[in-house]
C-alpha cells in the first residue's frame, strides 16, 4: 500500500483540522498548487531553473515552436471570480507558451451562478471540459475545497490557486522568490538577506504567502513595516517562530531602509474594509520615492506585486533598483514552469536545453 496522502482518503472535516504543512503534503501528492506551505526549497529552486530555461528556449522561433507542442493535448480553465489583470494574463500567456488551450470565466455574472448554481457545482462542470483549473476567488480556502471536491468526485485534475481571499497567493510568491533569486544571483542568493515588507500586511495575501516561503532560506531577516491597524497577522508570526526565522515588526520605515536588500511595497487593500471599521489609516509614511534613493543600498531591489497606487512614486520607475516591472514579467515564466511540472513534462525541456544550450 502506498503511504502517499491522497485527498480522496480524507473527510473534509478531518482535512480542515490539519496544519498548513500537513495540508501541503496532500496538495503536493495530488498535483495541486494551493498554499505556499506545500513547497520545499528544492522545489522552488527547480522551478526557478526551469523558468529560466523555458524563457531562453522561447527566445528562438524553433524553441518557441517546440515549447508549444509540450502541452498541446491539454486544456486549462481559468476561473477568476475577482478582479485580475496581471495574474490572469500571465497565466493565460504561460498556457499559450506551452500550447495549452484555455477557456475562461472572468465574471460570475455570465455563469449559471446567477441562476442559483453554487460555485462548487460550476467548478465541477468546468472540470468536465478541462485538464486543469486555475482559479481566483474572494473566499479564503475555497480553492482547497474545490480540490478536495474533485478528489471525491473522481475528477482528479490539478487546481492552481491564483489568489484566495486575503489569505494565500502562492504563485505570486513563486514569482517573488524567482525575482529575489535572480536579483541576488551574484550576491550569494536569498540566504542571509534583509527583506522589508511595507504597507497593508494584514490583508496583503502576497506577503502572507511569500513570508512563509522565505522561511526556507537560511538566516534571512524579515521586517514588517506597517501602521498598527494593518500589521501582519499573528498566525504568520507564529509560523515564522516555528521555522526559526528572524523578524522585526515596526512602524518606522526610514530606520530600516538603509539595511534592506529587498523592499517589498504593497498597496492598502481597502476592498476588504468593513463598514464602520477604520482600517485605512494614514499611510503616507509607507511610501518610497526619489528622496529615498540615496538612503537605500546600491544593491537593494524595490519590488511590488502591483497594482500600485501612490506607495511607489513613478519618478523611480527607471531606477535600476526598481524591479517591479521585471518581477511582473517573471510571473509568466515561473507560471509556465509550474504548469509544465504539474503535468510532469519538465524532462522534455531539460533535454532540449541540454541538447541545444540556448544562451541568455
Ligand atoms: C495582488 C493580489 O491580487 O493579491 N495582485 C497580484 O496578483 N499581482 C496584489 C494586490 O491586489 O494588491
Coordinates of C-alpha atoms and ligand atoms in Angstrom, one line a residue:
X1 CA 0.0 0.0 0.0
X2 CA 1.2 3.5 -0.8
X3 CA 1.8 5.9 2.1
X4 CA 1.0 8.8 -0.1
X5 CA -1.6 11.1 1.3
X6 CA -4.5 11.5 -1.0
X7 CA -7.4 13.9 -0.7
X8 CA -9.8 11.2 -1.7
X9 CA -9.0 9.3 1.5
X10 CA -9.8 12.0 4.0
X11 CA -13.1 13.7 5.1
X12 CA -13.4 17.5 4.7
X13 CA -13.7 17.8 8.5
X14 CA -10.6 15.8 9.2
X15 CA -8.8 17.7 6.4
X16 CA -9.7 21.1 7.9
X17 CA -8.2 20.2 11.2
X18 CA -4.8 19.6 9.7
X19 CA -1.9 22.1 9.9
X20 CA -0.9 24.0 6.8
X21 CA 2.2 21.9 6.5
X22 CA 0.1 18.7 6.6
X23 CA -2.4 20.0 4.1
X24 CA 0.5 20.8 1.9
X25 CA 1.6 17.2 1.8
X26 CA -1.9 16.3 0.4
X27 CA -1.8 19.0 -2.2
X28 CA 1.6 18.1 -3.4
X29 CA 0.8 14.4 -3.7
X30 CA -2.3 15.3 -5.8
X31 CA -0.6 17.8 -8.0
X32 CA -2.4 20.9 -6.8
X33 CA -0.8 24.3 -6.0
X34 CA -2.9 25.8 -3.3
X35 CA -0.8 27.1 -0.4
X36 CA 2.8 28.4 0.0
X37 CA 3.4 25.9 2.7
X38 CA 3.4 23.0 0.3
X39 CA 6.7 23.9 -1.3
X40 CA 10.2 22.8 -0.3
X41 CA 13.3 24.8 -1.1
X42 CA 14.4 22.2 -3.6
X43 CA 11.1 22.5 -5.5
X44 CA 11.4 26.3 -5.6
X45 CA 14.9 26.1 -6.9
X46 CA 13.9 23.5 -9.6
X47 CA 11.0 25.8 -10.7
X48 CA 13.3 28.8 -10.9
X49 CA 15.8 26.9 -13.1
X50 CA 13.0 25.5 -15.3
X51 CA 11.5 29.0 -15.7
X52 CA 14.9 30.4 -16.9
X53 CA 15.3 27.5 -19.3
X54 CA 11.8 28.0 -20.8
X55 CA 12.5 31.7 -21.2
X56 CA 15.8 31.1 -23.0
X57 CA 14.3 28.3 -25.3
X58 CA 11.4 30.6 -26.1
X59 CA 13.7 33.3 -27.5
X60 CA 14.2 31.5 -30.8
X61 CA 11.4 30.5 -33.1
X62 CA 12.4 26.8 -33.2
X63 CA 12.4 26.8 -29.4
X64 CA 9.1 28.6 -29.1
X65 CA 7.6 26.1 -31.6
X66 CA 9.0 23.2 -29.5
X67 CA 7.5 24.6 -26.3
X68 CA 4.1 24.9 -27.9
X69 CA 4.0 21.2 -28.6
X70 CA 4.6 20.2 -24.9
X71 CA 1.0 20.5 -23.6
X72 CA -1.0 20.7 -26.8
X73 CA -3.0 17.8 -25.6
X74 CA -4.3 19.7 -22.6
X75 CA -6.9 22.4 -21.8
X76 CA -7.0 24.8 -18.8
X77 CA -10.0 26.5 -17.3
X78 CA -9.3 30.0 -15.9
X79 CA -12.0 30.8 -13.3
X80 CA -11.4 34.3 -12.0
X81 CA -14.2 35.4 -9.6
X82 CA -12.2 38.5 -8.5
X83 CA -10.6 41.4 -10.5
X84 CA -7.3 40.5 -12.0
X85 CA -5.1 41.8 -14.8
X86 CA -1.5 40.5 -14.3
X87 CA -2.3 37.2 -12.8
X88 CA -4.9 36.3 -15.3
X89 CA -2.9 37.5 -18.3
X90 CA 0.3 35.9 -17.2
X91 CA -1.4 32.5 -16.6
X92 CA -3.0 32.8 -20.0
X93 CA 0.3 33.7 -21.6
X94 CA 2.0 30.8 -19.8
X95 CA -0.6 28.4 -21.1
X96 CA 0.0 29.7 -24.7
X97 CA 3.7 29.3 -24.4
X98 CA 3.2 25.6 -23.7
X99 CA 0.5 25.2 -26.3
X100 CA -2.3 24.6 -23.7
X101 CA -5.7 25.8 -24.8
X102 CA -7.6 27.9 -22.4
X103 CA -11.2 28.7 -21.6
X104 CA -12.3 31.3 -19.0
X105 CA -15.0 32.7 -16.8
X106 CA -14.0 36.1 -15.5
X107 CA -17.3 37.3 -14.3
X108 CA -19.6 35.0 -12.4
X109 CA -22.5 37.2 -13.7
X110 CA -22.1 35.4 -17.0
X111 CA -22.1 31.9 -15.5
X112 CA -25.0 29.8 -14.2
X113 CA -24.2 31.1 -10.7
X114 CA -26.7 33.8 -11.5
X115 CA -29.3 31.1 -11.8
X116 CA -28.6 30.0 -8.3
X117 CA -25.9 27.3 -9.1
X118 CA -23.3 27.0 -6.4
X119 CA -19.7 27.9 -7.2
X120 CA -18.9 24.3 -6.4
X121 CA -21.3 22.9 -9.0
X122 CA -20.0 25.5 -11.5
X123 CA -16.4 24.3 -10.9
X124 CA -17.5 20.7 -11.1
X125 CA -19.0 21.4 -14.5
X126 CA -15.7 23.1 -15.7
X127 CA -13.7 20.2 -14.6
X128 CA -15.5 18.1 -17.2
X129 CA -14.1 20.2 -20.0
X130 CA -10.6 20.9 -18.7
X131 CA -7.4 19.2 -17.6
X132 CA -6.5 21.9 -15.1
X133 CA -8.4 24.6 -13.2
X134 CA -6.6 27.9 -12.5
X135 CA -8.8 29.9 -10.1
X136 CA -9.1 33.1 -8.1
X137 CA -11.8 33.5 -5.5
X138 CA -12.7 36.0 -2.8
X139 CA -13.3 33.3 -0.2
X140 CA -10.2 32.1 1.6
X141 CA -10.0 28.3 1.5
X142 CA -12.4 27.9 -1.4
X143 CA -9.8 26.6 -3.8
X144 CA -8.8 24.0 -1.2
X145 CA -12.5 22.9 -1.0
X146 CA -12.6 22.6 -4.8
X147 CA -9.5 20.4 -4.9
X148 CA -11.0 18.2 -2.1
X149 CA -14.3 18.0 -4.0
X150 CA -12.5 17.0 -7.3
X151 CA -10.8 14.1 -5.4
X152 CA -14.2 13.0 -4.1
X153 CA -16.0 13.1 -7.4
X154 CA -13.2 11.1 -9.1
X155 CA -12.4 14.0 -11.4
X156 CA -8.9 14.5 -10.2
X157 CA -7.5 17.4 -12.1
X158 CA -5.0 19.8 -10.7
X159 CA -6.2 23.1 -9.2
X160 CA -3.9 26.1 -9.1
X161 CA -4.7 28.9 -6.7
X162 CA -4.3 32.3 -8.4
X163 CA -5.3 34.1 -5.2
X164 CA -7.7 33.2 -2.4
X165 CA -9.3 35.7 -0.1
X166 CA -6.9 37.8 1.9
X167 CA -5.1 34.6 2.7
X168 CA -2.9 33.0 0.0
X169 CA -1.4 33.8 -3.3
X170 CA 1.2 31.0 -3.8
X171 CA 2.0 31.7 -7.5
X172 CA 2.7 35.3 -6.7
X173 CA 5.1 34.1 -4.0
X174 CA 6.7 31.9 -6.6
X175 CA 7.4 34.8 -8.9
X176 CA 8.6 36.9 -6.0
X177 CA 11.1 34.2 -5.0
X178 CA 12.2 33.9 -8.6
X179 CA 12.7 37.6 -8.7
X180 CA 14.7 37.7 -5.5
X181 CA 16.8 34.7 -6.5
X182 CA 17.7 36.3 -9.9
X183 CA 18.3 39.7 -8.3
X184 CA 20.7 38.1 -5.8
X185 CA 22.4 35.7 -8.2
X186 CA 25.8 37.5 -7.9
X187 CA 25.5 38.3 -4.2
X188 CA 25.0 34.9 -2.6
X189 CA 21.4 34.2 -3.3
X190 CA 18.5 34.8 -0.9
X191 CA 20.2 33.3 2.2
X192 CA 21.2 36.0 4.7
X193 CA 19.2 38.8 3.1
X194 CA 17.2 41.5 4.9
X195 CA 13.7 41.7 3.3
X196 CA 11.3 44.5 4.2
X197 CA 7.6 44.3 3.7
X198 CA 5.7 47.6 3.7
X199 CA 2.1 48.6 3.5
X200 CA -1.1 46.6 4.2
X201 CA 0.4 43.4 5.6
X202 CA -2.8 42.4 7.3
X203 CA -4.7 41.7 4.2
X204 CA -2.0 41.5 1.6
X205 CA -2.1 37.8 0.6
X206 CA 1.1 38.1 -1.4
X207 CA 3.1 39.0 1.7
X208 CA 1.5 36.2 3.7
X209 CA 2.5 33.6 1.1
X210 CA 5.9 35.0 0.4
X211 CA 6.9 35.5 4.1
X212 CA 6.4 31.8 4.7
X213 CA 8.3 30.7 1.6
X214 CA 11.3 32.8 2.8
X215 CA 11.5 30.6 5.9
X216 CA 13.0 28.0 3.6
X217 CA 16.1 30.2 3.3
X218 CA 19.0 30.4 5.8
X219 CA 19.5 33.5 8.0
X220 CA 17.0 35.8 6.3
X221 CA 15.6 38.6 8.4
X222 CA 12.1 39.8 7.6
X223 CA 10.9 43.3 8.6
X224 CA 7.2 44.0 8.7
X225 CA 6.6 47.8 8.4
X226 CA 3.0 48.9 8.6
X227 CA 0.6 51.1 10.6
X228 CA -0.5 49.2 13.7
X229 CA -4.0 48.5 12.3
X230 CA -2.6 46.9 9.1
X231 CA 0.3 44.9 10.7
X232 CA 1.0 41.3 9.7
X233 CA -1.2 38.6 11.3
X234 CA -0.1 36.7 14.4
X235 CA -0.7 33.5 12.5
X236 CA 2.2 34.3 10.2
X237 CA 4.5 35.4 13.0
X238 CA 3.7 32.0 14.7
X239 CA 4.8 30.2 11.5
X240 CA 8.0 32.2 11.4
X241 CA 8.7 31.4 15.1
X242 CA 8.1 27.7 14.4
X243 CA 10.5 27.9 11.5
X244 CA 13.1 29.8 13.5
X245 CA 13.1 32.8 11.0
X246 CA 14.1 36.1 12.5
X247 CA 11.7 39.0 12.1
X248 CA 11.1 42.6 13.3
X249 CA 7.7 44.3 13.5
X250 CA 8.0 48.1 13.1
X251 CA 6.2 51.3 12.1
X252 CA 9.4 53.1 11.2
X253 CA 10.2 52.6 7.6
X254 CA 13.0 55.2 7.4
X255 CA 15.1 53.5 10.1
X256 CA 15.1 50.1 8.3
X257 CA 15.5 51.4 4.7
X258 CA 19.4 51.5 4.8
X259 CA 19.7 47.9 5.8
X260 CA 17.3 46.5 3.2
X261 CA 18.4 44.1 0.5
X262 CA 14.8 44.0 -0.8
X263 CA 11.9 46.4 -0.2
X264 CA 8.6 44.8 -1.0
X265 CA 5.9 47.5 -1.2
X266 CA 2.2 46.8 -1.2
X267 CA -1.0 48.9 -1.6
X268 CA -3.7 49.4 1.0
X269 CA -6.2 46.6 0.3
X270 CA -9.3 48.7 1.2
X271 CA -11.6 46.4 -0.8
X272 CA -11.6 44.3 2.5
X273 CA -12.7 47.3 4.7
X274 CA -15.6 46.5 6.9
X275 CA -18.0 49.5 7.1
X276 CA -17.5 51.4 10.3
X277 CA -14.1 50.0 10.9
X278 CA -11.3 52.5 10.4
X279 CA -8.6 50.2 9.0
X280 CA -7.5 52.6 6.3
X281 CA -5.3 54.9 8.3
X282 CA -2.8 57.5 7.1
X283 CA -0.3 55.5 5.1
X284 CA 1.8 58.5 3.9
X285 CA 4.8 57.2 5.8
X286 CA 4.7 53.9 4.0
X287 CA 5.8 55.1 0.6
X288 CA 9.1 55.2 -1.4
X289 CA 10.2 57.9 -3.8
X290 CA 13.2 59.7 -5.3
X291 CA 14.2 61.2 -2.0
X292 CA 15.0 57.8 -0.6
X293 CA 17.3 56.7 -3.3
X294 CA 20.4 57.9 -1.5
X295 CA 19.4 56.1 1.7
X296 CA 18.9 52.6 0.3
X297 CA 21.8 50.3 -0.6
X298 CA 23.1 50.4 -4.2
X299 CA 22.4 46.7 -4.4
X300 CA 18.9 46.8 -3.0
X301 CA 15.8 45.9 -5.1
X302 CA 12.4 47.5 -4.8
X303 CA 9.5 45.2 -5.5
X304 CA 5.7 45.4 -5.7
X305 CA 3.1 42.7 -6.6
X306 CA 1.2 45.5 -8.4
X307 CA -1.2 47.2 -8.9
X308 CA 0.3 50.2 -7.2
X309 CA -1.3 53.4 -6.0
X310 CA 0.9 56.1 -4.6
X311 CA 3.2 54.0 -2.4
X312 CA 5.9 53.9 -5.1
X313 CA 6.5 57.2 -6.8
X314 CA 6.6 56.9 -10.6
X315 CA 9.8 59.0 -10.5
X316 CA 11.7 55.9 -9.6
X317 CA 10.4 53.7 -12.3
X318 CA 13.5 53.9 -14.4
X319 CA 15.8 53.4 -11.4
X320 CA 17.8 50.2 -11.9
X321 CA 16.9 49.1 -8.4
X322 CA 13.2 49.2 -9.2
X323 CA 12.5 45.7 -10.4
X324 CA 8.7 45.6 -10.2
X325 CA 8.1 45.5 -13.9
X326 CA 10.6 42.7 -14.3
X327 CA 9.1 41.0 -11.4
X328 CA 5.7 41.0 -13.2
X329 CA 7.3 39.5 -16.4
X330 CA 8.9 36.8 -14.3
X331 CA 5.4 35.7 -13.4
X332 CA 4.7 34.4 -16.9
X333 CA 7.9 32.2 -16.9
X334 CA 7.5 30.8 -13.4
X335 CA 3.9 30.0 -14.1
X336 CA 4.8 28.2 -17.3
X337 CA 7.4 26.2 -15.3
X338 CA 4.8 25.4 -12.6
X339 CA 2.2 24.3 -15.2
X340 CA 4.7 22.2 -17.0
X341 CA 5.9 20.4 -13.9
X342 CA 2.3 20.0 -12.7
X343 CA 1.9 17.8 -15.8
X344 CA 5.3 16.1 -15.2
X345 CA 6.7 17.2 -18.5
X346 CA 9.7 19.1 -17.4
X347 CA 12.2 16.5 -18.5
X348 CA 11.5 17.3 -22.1
X349 CA 12.5 20.9 -21.6
X350 CA 15.6 19.9 -19.7
X351 CA 16.6 17.5 -22.5
X352 CA 16.0 20.2 -25.2
X353 CA 18.0 22.7 -23.1
X354 CA 21.0 20.3 -22.7
X355 CA 20.9 19.4 -26.4
X356 CA 20.7 23.0 -27.7
X357 CA 22.2 25.0 -24.9
X358 CA 20.4 28.3 -25.7
X359 CA 22.1 31.3 -24.4
X360 CA 20.7 34.2 -22.3
Ligands
LIG1 C1 -2.1 41.2 -5.8 C2 -3.4 40.4 -5.4 O1 -4.3 40.2 -6.2 O2 -3.3 39.9 -4.3 N1 -2.1 41.4 -7.2 C3 -1.5 40.5 -8.0 O3 -1.9 39.3 -8.1 N2 -0.3 40.8 -8.6 C4 -1.9 42.4 -5.0 C5 -3.0 43.4 -4.9 O4 -4.1 43.3 -5.4 O5 -2.7 44.4 -4.3

